[in-house]
JSON list of C-alpha atoms in Angstrom, two decimals:
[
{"chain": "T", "resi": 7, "resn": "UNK", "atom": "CA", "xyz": [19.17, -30.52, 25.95]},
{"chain": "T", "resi": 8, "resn": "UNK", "atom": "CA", "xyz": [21.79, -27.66, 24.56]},
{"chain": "T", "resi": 9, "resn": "UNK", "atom": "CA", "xyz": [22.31, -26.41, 28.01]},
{"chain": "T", "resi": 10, "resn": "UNK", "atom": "CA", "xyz": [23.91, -29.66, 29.18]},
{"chain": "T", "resi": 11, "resn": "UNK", "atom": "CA", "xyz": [25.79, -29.90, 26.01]},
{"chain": "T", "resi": 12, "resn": "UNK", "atom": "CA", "xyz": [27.12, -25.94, 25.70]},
{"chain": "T", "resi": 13, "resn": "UNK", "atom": "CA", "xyz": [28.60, -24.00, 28.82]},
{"chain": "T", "resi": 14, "resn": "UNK", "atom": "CA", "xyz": [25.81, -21.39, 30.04]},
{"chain": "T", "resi": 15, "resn": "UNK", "atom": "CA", "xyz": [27.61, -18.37, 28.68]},
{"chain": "T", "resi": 16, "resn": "UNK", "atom": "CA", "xyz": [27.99, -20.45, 25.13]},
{"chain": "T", "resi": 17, "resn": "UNK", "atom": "CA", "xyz": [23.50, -21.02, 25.65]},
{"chain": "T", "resi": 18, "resn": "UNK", "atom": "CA", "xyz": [23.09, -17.93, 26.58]},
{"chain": "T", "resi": 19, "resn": "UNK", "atom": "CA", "xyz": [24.69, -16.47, 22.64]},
{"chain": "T", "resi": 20, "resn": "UNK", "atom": "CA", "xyz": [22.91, -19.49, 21.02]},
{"chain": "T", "resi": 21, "resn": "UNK", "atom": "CA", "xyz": [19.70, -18.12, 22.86]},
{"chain": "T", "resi": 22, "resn": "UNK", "atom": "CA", "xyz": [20.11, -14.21, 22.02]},
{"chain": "T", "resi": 23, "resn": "UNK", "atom": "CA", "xyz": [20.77, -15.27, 18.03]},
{"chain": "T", "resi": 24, "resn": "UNK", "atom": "CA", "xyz": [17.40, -17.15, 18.13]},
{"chain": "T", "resi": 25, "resn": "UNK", "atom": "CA", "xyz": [15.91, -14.18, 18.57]},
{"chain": "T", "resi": 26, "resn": "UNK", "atom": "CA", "xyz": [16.63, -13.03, 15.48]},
{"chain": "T", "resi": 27, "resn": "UNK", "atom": "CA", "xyz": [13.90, -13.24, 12.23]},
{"chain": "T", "resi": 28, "resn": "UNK", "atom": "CA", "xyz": [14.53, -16.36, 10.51]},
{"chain": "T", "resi": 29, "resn": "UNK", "atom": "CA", "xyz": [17.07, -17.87, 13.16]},
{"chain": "T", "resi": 30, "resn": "UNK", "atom": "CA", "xyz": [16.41, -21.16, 14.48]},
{"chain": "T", "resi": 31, "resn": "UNK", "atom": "CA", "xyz": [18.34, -23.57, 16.80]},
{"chain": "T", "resi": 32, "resn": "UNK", "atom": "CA", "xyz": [20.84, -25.33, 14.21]},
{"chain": "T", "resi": 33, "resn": "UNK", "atom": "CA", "xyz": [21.33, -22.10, 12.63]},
{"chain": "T", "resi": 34, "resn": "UNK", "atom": "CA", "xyz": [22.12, -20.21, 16.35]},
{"chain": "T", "resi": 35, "resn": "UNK", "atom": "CA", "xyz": [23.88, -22.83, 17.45]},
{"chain": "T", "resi": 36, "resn": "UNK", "atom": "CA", "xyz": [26.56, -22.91, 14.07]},
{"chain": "T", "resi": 37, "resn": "UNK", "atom": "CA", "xyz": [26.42, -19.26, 14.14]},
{"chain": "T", "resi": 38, "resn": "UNK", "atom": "CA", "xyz": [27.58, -19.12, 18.34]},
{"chain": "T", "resi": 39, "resn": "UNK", "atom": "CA", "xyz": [29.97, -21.93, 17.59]},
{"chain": "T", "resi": 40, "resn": "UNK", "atom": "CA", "xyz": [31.69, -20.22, 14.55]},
{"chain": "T", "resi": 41, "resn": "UNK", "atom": "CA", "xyz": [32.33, -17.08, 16.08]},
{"chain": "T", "resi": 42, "resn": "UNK", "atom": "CA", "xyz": [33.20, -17.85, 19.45]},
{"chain": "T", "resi": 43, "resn": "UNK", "atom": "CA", "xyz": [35.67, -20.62, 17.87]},
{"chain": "T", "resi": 44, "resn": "UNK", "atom": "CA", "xyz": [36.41, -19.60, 14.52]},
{"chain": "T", "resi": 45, "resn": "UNK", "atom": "CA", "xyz": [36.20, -16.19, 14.58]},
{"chain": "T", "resi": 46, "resn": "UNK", "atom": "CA", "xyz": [36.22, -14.57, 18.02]},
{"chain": "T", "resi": 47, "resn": "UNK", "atom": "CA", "xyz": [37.36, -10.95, 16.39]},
{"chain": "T", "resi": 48, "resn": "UNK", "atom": "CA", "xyz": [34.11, -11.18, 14.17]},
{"chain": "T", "resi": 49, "resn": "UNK", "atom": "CA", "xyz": [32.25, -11.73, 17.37]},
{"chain": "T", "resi": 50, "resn": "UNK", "atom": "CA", "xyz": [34.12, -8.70, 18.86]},
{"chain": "T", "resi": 51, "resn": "UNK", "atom": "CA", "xyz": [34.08, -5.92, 15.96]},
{"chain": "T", "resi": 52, "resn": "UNK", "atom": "CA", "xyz": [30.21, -7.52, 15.27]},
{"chain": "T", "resi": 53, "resn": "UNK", "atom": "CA", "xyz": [29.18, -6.30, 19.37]},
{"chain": "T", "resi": 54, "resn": "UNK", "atom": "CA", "xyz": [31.30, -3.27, 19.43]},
{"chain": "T", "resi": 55, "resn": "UNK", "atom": "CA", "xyz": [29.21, -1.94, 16.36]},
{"chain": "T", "resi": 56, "resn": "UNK", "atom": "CA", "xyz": [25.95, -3.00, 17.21]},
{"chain": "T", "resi": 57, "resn": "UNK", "atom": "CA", "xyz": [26.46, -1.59, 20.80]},
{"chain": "T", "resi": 58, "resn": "UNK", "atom": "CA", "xyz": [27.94, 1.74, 18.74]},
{"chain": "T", "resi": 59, "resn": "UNK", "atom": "CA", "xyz": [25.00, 1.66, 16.85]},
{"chain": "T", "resi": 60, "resn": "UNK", "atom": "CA", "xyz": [21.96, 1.21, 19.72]},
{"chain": "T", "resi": 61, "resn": "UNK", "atom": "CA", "xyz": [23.62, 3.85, 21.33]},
{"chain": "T", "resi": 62, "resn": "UNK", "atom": "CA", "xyz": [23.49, 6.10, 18.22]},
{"chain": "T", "resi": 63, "resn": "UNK", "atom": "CA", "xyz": [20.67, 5.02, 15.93]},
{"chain": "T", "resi": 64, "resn": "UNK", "atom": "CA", "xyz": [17.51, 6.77, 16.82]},
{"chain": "T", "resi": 65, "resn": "UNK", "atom": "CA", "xyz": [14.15, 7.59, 14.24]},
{"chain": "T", "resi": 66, "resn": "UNK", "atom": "CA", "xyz": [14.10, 9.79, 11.65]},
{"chain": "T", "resi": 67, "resn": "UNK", "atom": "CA", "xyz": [11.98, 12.88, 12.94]},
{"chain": "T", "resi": 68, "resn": "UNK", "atom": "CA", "xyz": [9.66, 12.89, 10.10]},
{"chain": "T", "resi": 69, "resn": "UNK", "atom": "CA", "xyz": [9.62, 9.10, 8.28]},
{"chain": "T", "resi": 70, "resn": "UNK", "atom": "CA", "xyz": [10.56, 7.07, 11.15]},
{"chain": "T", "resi": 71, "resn": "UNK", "atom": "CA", "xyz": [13.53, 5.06, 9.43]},
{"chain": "T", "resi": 72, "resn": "UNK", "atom": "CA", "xyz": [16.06, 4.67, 10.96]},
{"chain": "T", "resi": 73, "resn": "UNK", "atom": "CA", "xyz": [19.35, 7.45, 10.71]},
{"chain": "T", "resi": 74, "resn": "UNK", "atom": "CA", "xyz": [21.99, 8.85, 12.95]},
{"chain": "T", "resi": 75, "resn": "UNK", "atom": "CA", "xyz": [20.83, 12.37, 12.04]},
{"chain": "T", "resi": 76, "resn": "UNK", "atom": "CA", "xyz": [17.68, 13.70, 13.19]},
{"chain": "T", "resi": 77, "resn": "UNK", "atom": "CA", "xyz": [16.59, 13.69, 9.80]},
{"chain": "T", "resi": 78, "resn": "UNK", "atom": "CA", "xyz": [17.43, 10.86, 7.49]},
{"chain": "T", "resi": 79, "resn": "UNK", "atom": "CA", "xyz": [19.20, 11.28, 4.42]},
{"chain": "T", "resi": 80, "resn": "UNK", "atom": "CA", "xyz": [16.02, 11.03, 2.07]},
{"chain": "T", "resi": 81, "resn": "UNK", "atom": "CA", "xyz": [13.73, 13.44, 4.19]},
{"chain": "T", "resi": 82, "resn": "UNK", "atom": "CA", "xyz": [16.31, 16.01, 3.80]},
{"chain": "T", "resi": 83, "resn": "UNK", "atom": "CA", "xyz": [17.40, 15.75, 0.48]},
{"chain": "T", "resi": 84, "resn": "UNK", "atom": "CA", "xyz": [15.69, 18.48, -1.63]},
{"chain": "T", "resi": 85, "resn": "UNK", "atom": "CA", "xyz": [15.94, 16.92, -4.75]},
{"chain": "T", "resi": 86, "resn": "UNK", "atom": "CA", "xyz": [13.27, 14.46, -3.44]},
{"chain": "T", "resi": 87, "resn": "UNK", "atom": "CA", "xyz": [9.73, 15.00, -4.74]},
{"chain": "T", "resi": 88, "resn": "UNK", "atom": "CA", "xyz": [7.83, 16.56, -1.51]},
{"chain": "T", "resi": 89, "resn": "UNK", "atom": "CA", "xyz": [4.44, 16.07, -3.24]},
{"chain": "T", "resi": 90, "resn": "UNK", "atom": "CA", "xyz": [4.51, 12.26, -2.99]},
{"chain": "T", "resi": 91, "resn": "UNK", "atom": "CA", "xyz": [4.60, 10.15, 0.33]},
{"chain": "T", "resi": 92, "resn": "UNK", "atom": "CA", "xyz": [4.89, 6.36, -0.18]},
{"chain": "T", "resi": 93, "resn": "UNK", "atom": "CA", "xyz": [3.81, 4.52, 3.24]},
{"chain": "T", "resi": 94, "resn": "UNK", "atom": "CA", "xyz": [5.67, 1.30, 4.02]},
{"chain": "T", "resi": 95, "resn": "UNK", "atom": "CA", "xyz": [5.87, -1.43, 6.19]},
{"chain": "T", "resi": 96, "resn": "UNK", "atom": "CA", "xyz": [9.85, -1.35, 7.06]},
{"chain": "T", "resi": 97, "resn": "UNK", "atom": "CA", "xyz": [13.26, 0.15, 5.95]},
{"chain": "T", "resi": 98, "resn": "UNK", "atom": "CA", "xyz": [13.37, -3.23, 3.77]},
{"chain": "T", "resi": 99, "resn": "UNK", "atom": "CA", "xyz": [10.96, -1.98, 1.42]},
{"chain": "T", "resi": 100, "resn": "UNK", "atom": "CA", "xyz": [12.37, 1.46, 1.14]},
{"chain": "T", "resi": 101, "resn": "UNK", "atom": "CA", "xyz": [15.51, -0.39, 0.43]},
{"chain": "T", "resi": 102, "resn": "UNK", "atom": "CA", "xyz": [13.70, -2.41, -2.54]},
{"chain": "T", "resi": 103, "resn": "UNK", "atom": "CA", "xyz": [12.08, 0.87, -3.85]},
{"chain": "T", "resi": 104, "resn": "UNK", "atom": "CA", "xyz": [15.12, 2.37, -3.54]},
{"chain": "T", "resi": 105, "resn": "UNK", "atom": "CA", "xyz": [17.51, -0.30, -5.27]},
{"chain": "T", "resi": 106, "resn": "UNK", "atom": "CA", "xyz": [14.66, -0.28, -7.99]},
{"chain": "T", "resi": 107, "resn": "UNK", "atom": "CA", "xyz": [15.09, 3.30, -9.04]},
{"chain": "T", "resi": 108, "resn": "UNK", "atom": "CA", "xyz": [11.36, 3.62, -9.11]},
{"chain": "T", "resi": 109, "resn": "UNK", "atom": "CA", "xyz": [10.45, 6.19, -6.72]},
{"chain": "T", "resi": 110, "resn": "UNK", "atom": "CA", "xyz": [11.66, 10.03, -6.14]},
{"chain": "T", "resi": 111, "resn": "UNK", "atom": "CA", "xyz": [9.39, 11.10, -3.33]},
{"chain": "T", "resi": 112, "resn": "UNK", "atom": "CA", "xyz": [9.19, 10.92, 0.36]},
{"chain": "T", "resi": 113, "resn": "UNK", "atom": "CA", "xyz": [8.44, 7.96, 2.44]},
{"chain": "T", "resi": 114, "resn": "UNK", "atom": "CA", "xyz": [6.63, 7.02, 5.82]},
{"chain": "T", "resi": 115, "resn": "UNK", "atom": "CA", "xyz": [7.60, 3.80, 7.35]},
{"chain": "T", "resi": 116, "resn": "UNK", "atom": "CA", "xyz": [5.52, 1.98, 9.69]},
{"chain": "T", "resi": 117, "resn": "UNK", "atom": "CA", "xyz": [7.42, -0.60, 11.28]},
{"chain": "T", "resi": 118, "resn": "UNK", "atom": "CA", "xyz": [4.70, -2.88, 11.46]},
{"chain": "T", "resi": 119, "resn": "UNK", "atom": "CA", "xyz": [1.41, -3.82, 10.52]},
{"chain": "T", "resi": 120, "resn": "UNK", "atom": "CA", "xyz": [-2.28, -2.54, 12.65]},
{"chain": "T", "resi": 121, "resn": "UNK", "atom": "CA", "xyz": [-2.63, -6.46, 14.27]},
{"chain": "T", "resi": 122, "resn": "UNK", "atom": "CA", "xyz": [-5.24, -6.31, 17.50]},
{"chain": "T", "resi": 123, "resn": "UNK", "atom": "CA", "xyz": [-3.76, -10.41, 18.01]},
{"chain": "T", "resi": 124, "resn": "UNK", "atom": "CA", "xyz": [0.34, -8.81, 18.47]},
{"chain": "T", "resi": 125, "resn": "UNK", "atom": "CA", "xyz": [-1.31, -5.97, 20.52]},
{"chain": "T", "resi": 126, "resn": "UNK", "atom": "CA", "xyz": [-0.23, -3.52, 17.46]},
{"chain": "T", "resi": 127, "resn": "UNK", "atom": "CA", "xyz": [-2.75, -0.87, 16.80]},
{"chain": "T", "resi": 128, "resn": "UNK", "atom": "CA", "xyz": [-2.62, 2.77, 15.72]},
{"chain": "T", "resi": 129, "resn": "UNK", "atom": "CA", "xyz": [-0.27, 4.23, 18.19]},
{"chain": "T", "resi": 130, "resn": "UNK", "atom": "CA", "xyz": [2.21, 1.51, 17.76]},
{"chain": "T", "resi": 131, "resn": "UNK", "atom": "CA", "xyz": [2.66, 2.61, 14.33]},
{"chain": "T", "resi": 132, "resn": "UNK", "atom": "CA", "xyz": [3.07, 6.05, 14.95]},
{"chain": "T", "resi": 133, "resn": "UNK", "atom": "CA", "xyz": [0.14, 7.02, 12.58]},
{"chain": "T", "resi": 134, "resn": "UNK", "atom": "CA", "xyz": [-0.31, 10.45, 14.66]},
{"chain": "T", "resi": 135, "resn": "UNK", "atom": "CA", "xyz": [2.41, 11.62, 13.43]},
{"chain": "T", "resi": 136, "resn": "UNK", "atom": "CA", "xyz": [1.61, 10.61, 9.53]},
{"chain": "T", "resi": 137, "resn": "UNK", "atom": "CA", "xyz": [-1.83, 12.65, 10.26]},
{"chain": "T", "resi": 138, "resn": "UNK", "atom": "CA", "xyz": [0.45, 15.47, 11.17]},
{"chain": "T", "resi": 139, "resn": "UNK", "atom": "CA", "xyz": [2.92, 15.12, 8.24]},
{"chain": "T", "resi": 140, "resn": "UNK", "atom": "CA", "xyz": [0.13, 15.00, 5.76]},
{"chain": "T", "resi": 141, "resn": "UNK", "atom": "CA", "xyz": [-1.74, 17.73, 7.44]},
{"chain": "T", "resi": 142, "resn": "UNK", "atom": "CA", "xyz": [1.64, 20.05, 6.97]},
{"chain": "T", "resi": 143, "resn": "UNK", "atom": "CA", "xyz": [2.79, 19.70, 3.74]},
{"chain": "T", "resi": 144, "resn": "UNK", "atom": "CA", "xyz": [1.03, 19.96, 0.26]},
{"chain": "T", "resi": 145, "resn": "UNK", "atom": "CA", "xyz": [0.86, 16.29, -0.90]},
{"chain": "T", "resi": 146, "resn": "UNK", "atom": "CA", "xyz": [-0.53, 15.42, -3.86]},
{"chain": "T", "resi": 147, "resn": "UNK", "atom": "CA", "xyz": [-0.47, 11.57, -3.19]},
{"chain": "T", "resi": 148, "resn": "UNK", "atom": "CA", "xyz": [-0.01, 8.93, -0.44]},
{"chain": "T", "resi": 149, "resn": "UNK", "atom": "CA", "xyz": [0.94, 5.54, -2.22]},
{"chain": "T", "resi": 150, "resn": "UNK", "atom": "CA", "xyz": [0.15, 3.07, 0.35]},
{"chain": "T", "resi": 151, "resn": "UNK", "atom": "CA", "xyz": [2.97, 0.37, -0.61]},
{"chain": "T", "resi": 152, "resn": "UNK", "atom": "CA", "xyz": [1.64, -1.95, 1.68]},
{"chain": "T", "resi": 153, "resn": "UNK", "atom": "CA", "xyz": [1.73, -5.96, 1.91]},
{"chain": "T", "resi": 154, "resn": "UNK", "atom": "CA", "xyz": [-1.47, -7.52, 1.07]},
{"chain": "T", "resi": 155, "resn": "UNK", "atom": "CA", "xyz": [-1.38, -9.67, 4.19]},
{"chain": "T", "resi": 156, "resn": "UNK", "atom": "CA", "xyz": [-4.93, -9.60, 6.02]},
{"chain": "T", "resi": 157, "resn": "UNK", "atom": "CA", "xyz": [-3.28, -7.03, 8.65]},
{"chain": "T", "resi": 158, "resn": "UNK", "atom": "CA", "xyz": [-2.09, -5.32, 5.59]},
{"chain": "T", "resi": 159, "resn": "UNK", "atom": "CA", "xyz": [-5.38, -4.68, 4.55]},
{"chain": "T", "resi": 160, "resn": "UNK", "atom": "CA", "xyz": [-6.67, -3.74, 7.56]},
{"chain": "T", "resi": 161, "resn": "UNK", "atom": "CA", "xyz": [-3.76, -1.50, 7.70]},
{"chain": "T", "resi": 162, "resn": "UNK", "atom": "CA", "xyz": [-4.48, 0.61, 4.77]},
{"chain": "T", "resi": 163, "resn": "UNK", "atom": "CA", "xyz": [-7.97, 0.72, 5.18]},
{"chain": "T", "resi": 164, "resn": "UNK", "atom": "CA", "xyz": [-7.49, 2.81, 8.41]},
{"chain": "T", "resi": 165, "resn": "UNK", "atom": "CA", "xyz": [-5.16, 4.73, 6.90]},
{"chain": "T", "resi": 166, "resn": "UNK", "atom": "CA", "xyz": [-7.13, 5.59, 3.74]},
{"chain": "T", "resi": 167, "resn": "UNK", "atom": "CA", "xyz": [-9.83, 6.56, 6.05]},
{"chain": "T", "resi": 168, "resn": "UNK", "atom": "CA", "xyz": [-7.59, 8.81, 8.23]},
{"chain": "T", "resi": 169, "resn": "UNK", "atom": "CA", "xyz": [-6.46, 10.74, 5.14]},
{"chain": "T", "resi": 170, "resn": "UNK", "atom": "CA", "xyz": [-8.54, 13.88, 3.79]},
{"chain": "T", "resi": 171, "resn": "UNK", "atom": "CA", "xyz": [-10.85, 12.85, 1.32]},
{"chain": "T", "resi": 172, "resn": "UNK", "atom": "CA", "xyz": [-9.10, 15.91, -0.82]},
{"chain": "T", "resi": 173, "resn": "UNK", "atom": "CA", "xyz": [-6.00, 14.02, -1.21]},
{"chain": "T", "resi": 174, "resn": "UNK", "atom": "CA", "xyz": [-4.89, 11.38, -3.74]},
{"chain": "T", "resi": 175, "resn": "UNK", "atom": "CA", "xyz": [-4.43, 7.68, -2.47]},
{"chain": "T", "resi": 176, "resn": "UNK", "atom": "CA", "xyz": [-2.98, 4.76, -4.42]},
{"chain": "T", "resi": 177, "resn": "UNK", "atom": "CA", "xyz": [-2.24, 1.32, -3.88]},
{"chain": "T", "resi": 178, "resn": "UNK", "atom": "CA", "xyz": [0.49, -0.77, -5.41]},
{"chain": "T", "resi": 179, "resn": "UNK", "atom": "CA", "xyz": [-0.86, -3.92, -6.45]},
{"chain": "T", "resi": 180, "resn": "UNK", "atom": "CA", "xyz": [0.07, -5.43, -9.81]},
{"chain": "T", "resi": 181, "resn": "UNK", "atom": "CA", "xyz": [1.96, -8.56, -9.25]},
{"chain": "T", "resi": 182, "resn": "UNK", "atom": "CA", "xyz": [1.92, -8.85, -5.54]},
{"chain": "T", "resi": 183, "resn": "UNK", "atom": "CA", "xyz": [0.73, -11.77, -5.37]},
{"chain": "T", "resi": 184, "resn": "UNK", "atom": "CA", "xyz": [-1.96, -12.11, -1.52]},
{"chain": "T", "resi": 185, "resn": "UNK", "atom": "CA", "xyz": [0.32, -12.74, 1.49]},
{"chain": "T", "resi": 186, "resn": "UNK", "atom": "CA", "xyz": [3.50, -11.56, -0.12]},
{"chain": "T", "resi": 187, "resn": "UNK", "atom": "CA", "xyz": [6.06, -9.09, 1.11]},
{"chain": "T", "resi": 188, "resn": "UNK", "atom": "CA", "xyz": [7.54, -6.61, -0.59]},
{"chain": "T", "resi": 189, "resn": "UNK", "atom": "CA", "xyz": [10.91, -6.66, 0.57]},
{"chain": "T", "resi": 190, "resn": "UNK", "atom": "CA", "xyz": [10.72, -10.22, -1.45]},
{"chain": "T", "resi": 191, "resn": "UNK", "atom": "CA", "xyz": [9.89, -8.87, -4.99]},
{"chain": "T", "resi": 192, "resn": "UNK", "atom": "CA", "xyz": [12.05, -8.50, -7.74]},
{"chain": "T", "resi": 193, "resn": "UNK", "atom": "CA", "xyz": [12.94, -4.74, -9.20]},
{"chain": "T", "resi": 194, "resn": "UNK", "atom": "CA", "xyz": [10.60, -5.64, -12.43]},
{"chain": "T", "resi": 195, "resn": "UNK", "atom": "CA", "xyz": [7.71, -6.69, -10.60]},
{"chain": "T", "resi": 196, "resn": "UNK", "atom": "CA", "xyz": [8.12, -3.43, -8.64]},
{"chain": "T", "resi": 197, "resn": "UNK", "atom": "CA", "xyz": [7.81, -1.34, -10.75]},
{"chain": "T", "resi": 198, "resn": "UNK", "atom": "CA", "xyz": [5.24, -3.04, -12.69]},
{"chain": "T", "resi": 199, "resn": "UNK", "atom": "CA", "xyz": [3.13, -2.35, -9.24]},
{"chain": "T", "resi": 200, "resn": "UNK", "atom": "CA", "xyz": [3.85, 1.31, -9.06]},
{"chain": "T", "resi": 201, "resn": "UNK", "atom": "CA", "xyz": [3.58, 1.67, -12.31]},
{"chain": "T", "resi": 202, "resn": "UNK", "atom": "CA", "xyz": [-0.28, 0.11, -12.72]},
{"chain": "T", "resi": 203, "resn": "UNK", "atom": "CA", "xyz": [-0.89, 0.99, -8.87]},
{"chain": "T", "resi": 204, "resn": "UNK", "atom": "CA", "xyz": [-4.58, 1.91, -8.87]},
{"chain": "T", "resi": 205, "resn": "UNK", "atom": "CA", "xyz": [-6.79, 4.59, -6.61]},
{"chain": "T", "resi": 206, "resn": "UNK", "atom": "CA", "xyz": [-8.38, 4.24, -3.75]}
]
């Protein structure tokens, strides 16, 4: 039905914003309309960056978030606390820990979840190169900072069993409720969980 209302270059913006997280059709379709109509030099200086951007924005070598550099600003910032290494789920949660002020050490970011039903396993998630990382450097703890969503679990399960028996592991926990993200949680509720995070 939109493509006989909308022009096929108009359908084809409406389409691309619905494949954004969270975006559905009404919200596409007022989103296309408003900058095309409203606001074409939003539309403009909103491409220009983003194709800026993909053409600039690679992985950090070591955490995997996502930097200009080939090292990301908290990997190579020596005031950080090299002894810790909190594994995440996405640059969203670093940016909760982060806007928290709970948290001085090094991170690891996933960018997913292990889920055999996405076709998302191991390699997908880079974990070779957490071996490696952990392997290398003298950490004295991996806090696992990890949804509990069933492929959470099963996430750092496989993780926990990758890493040295030597070596500390924790798991936030403490307020996070089953099924919830942690991008989602409030600052006090964060810390609360690494606070009373427990070992595994």
């Amino acid at each position: 039905m939109t493509s006989k209302i909308f022009s096929p270059k108009i359908t084809a913006v409406i389409e691309s914003l619905r494949k954004l997280p969270t975006i559905g059709k009404k919200s596409s379709q007022r989103l296309a309309l408003y900058l095309l109509d409203k606001s074409p030099e939003t539309a403009i200086a909103i491409a220009n960056s983003l194709l800026d951007a993909t053409a600039n924005v690679r992985k950090c070598a070591y955490c995997q978030a996502l930097t200009e550099d080939d090292v990301c600003n908290i990997c190579s910032n020596n005031n950080r606390d090299d002894t810790k290494l909190c594994i995440i789920e996405s640059m969203l949660d670093m940016i909760a820990i982060e806007e928290a002020g709970i948290y001085r050490g090094k991170y690891f970011v996933l960018n997913g979840r292990i889920s055999p039903l996405d076709g998302i396993g191991p390699s997908e998630l880079k974990l070779d190169i957490l071996e490696q990382i952990i392997a290398k450097r003298e950490i004295d703890e991996v806090i696992l900072a990890i949804s509990p969503t069933v492929e959470g679990e099963t996430t750092a399960h496989f993780i926990s069993q990758m890493i040295a028996k030597d070596t500390k592991i924790s798991r936030i926990g403490f307020g996070v409720p089953f099924g919830g993200e942690l991008e989602y949680l409030d600052q006090q509720t964060l810390l609360h969980a690494f606070n009373a995070r427990t070992n595994i």
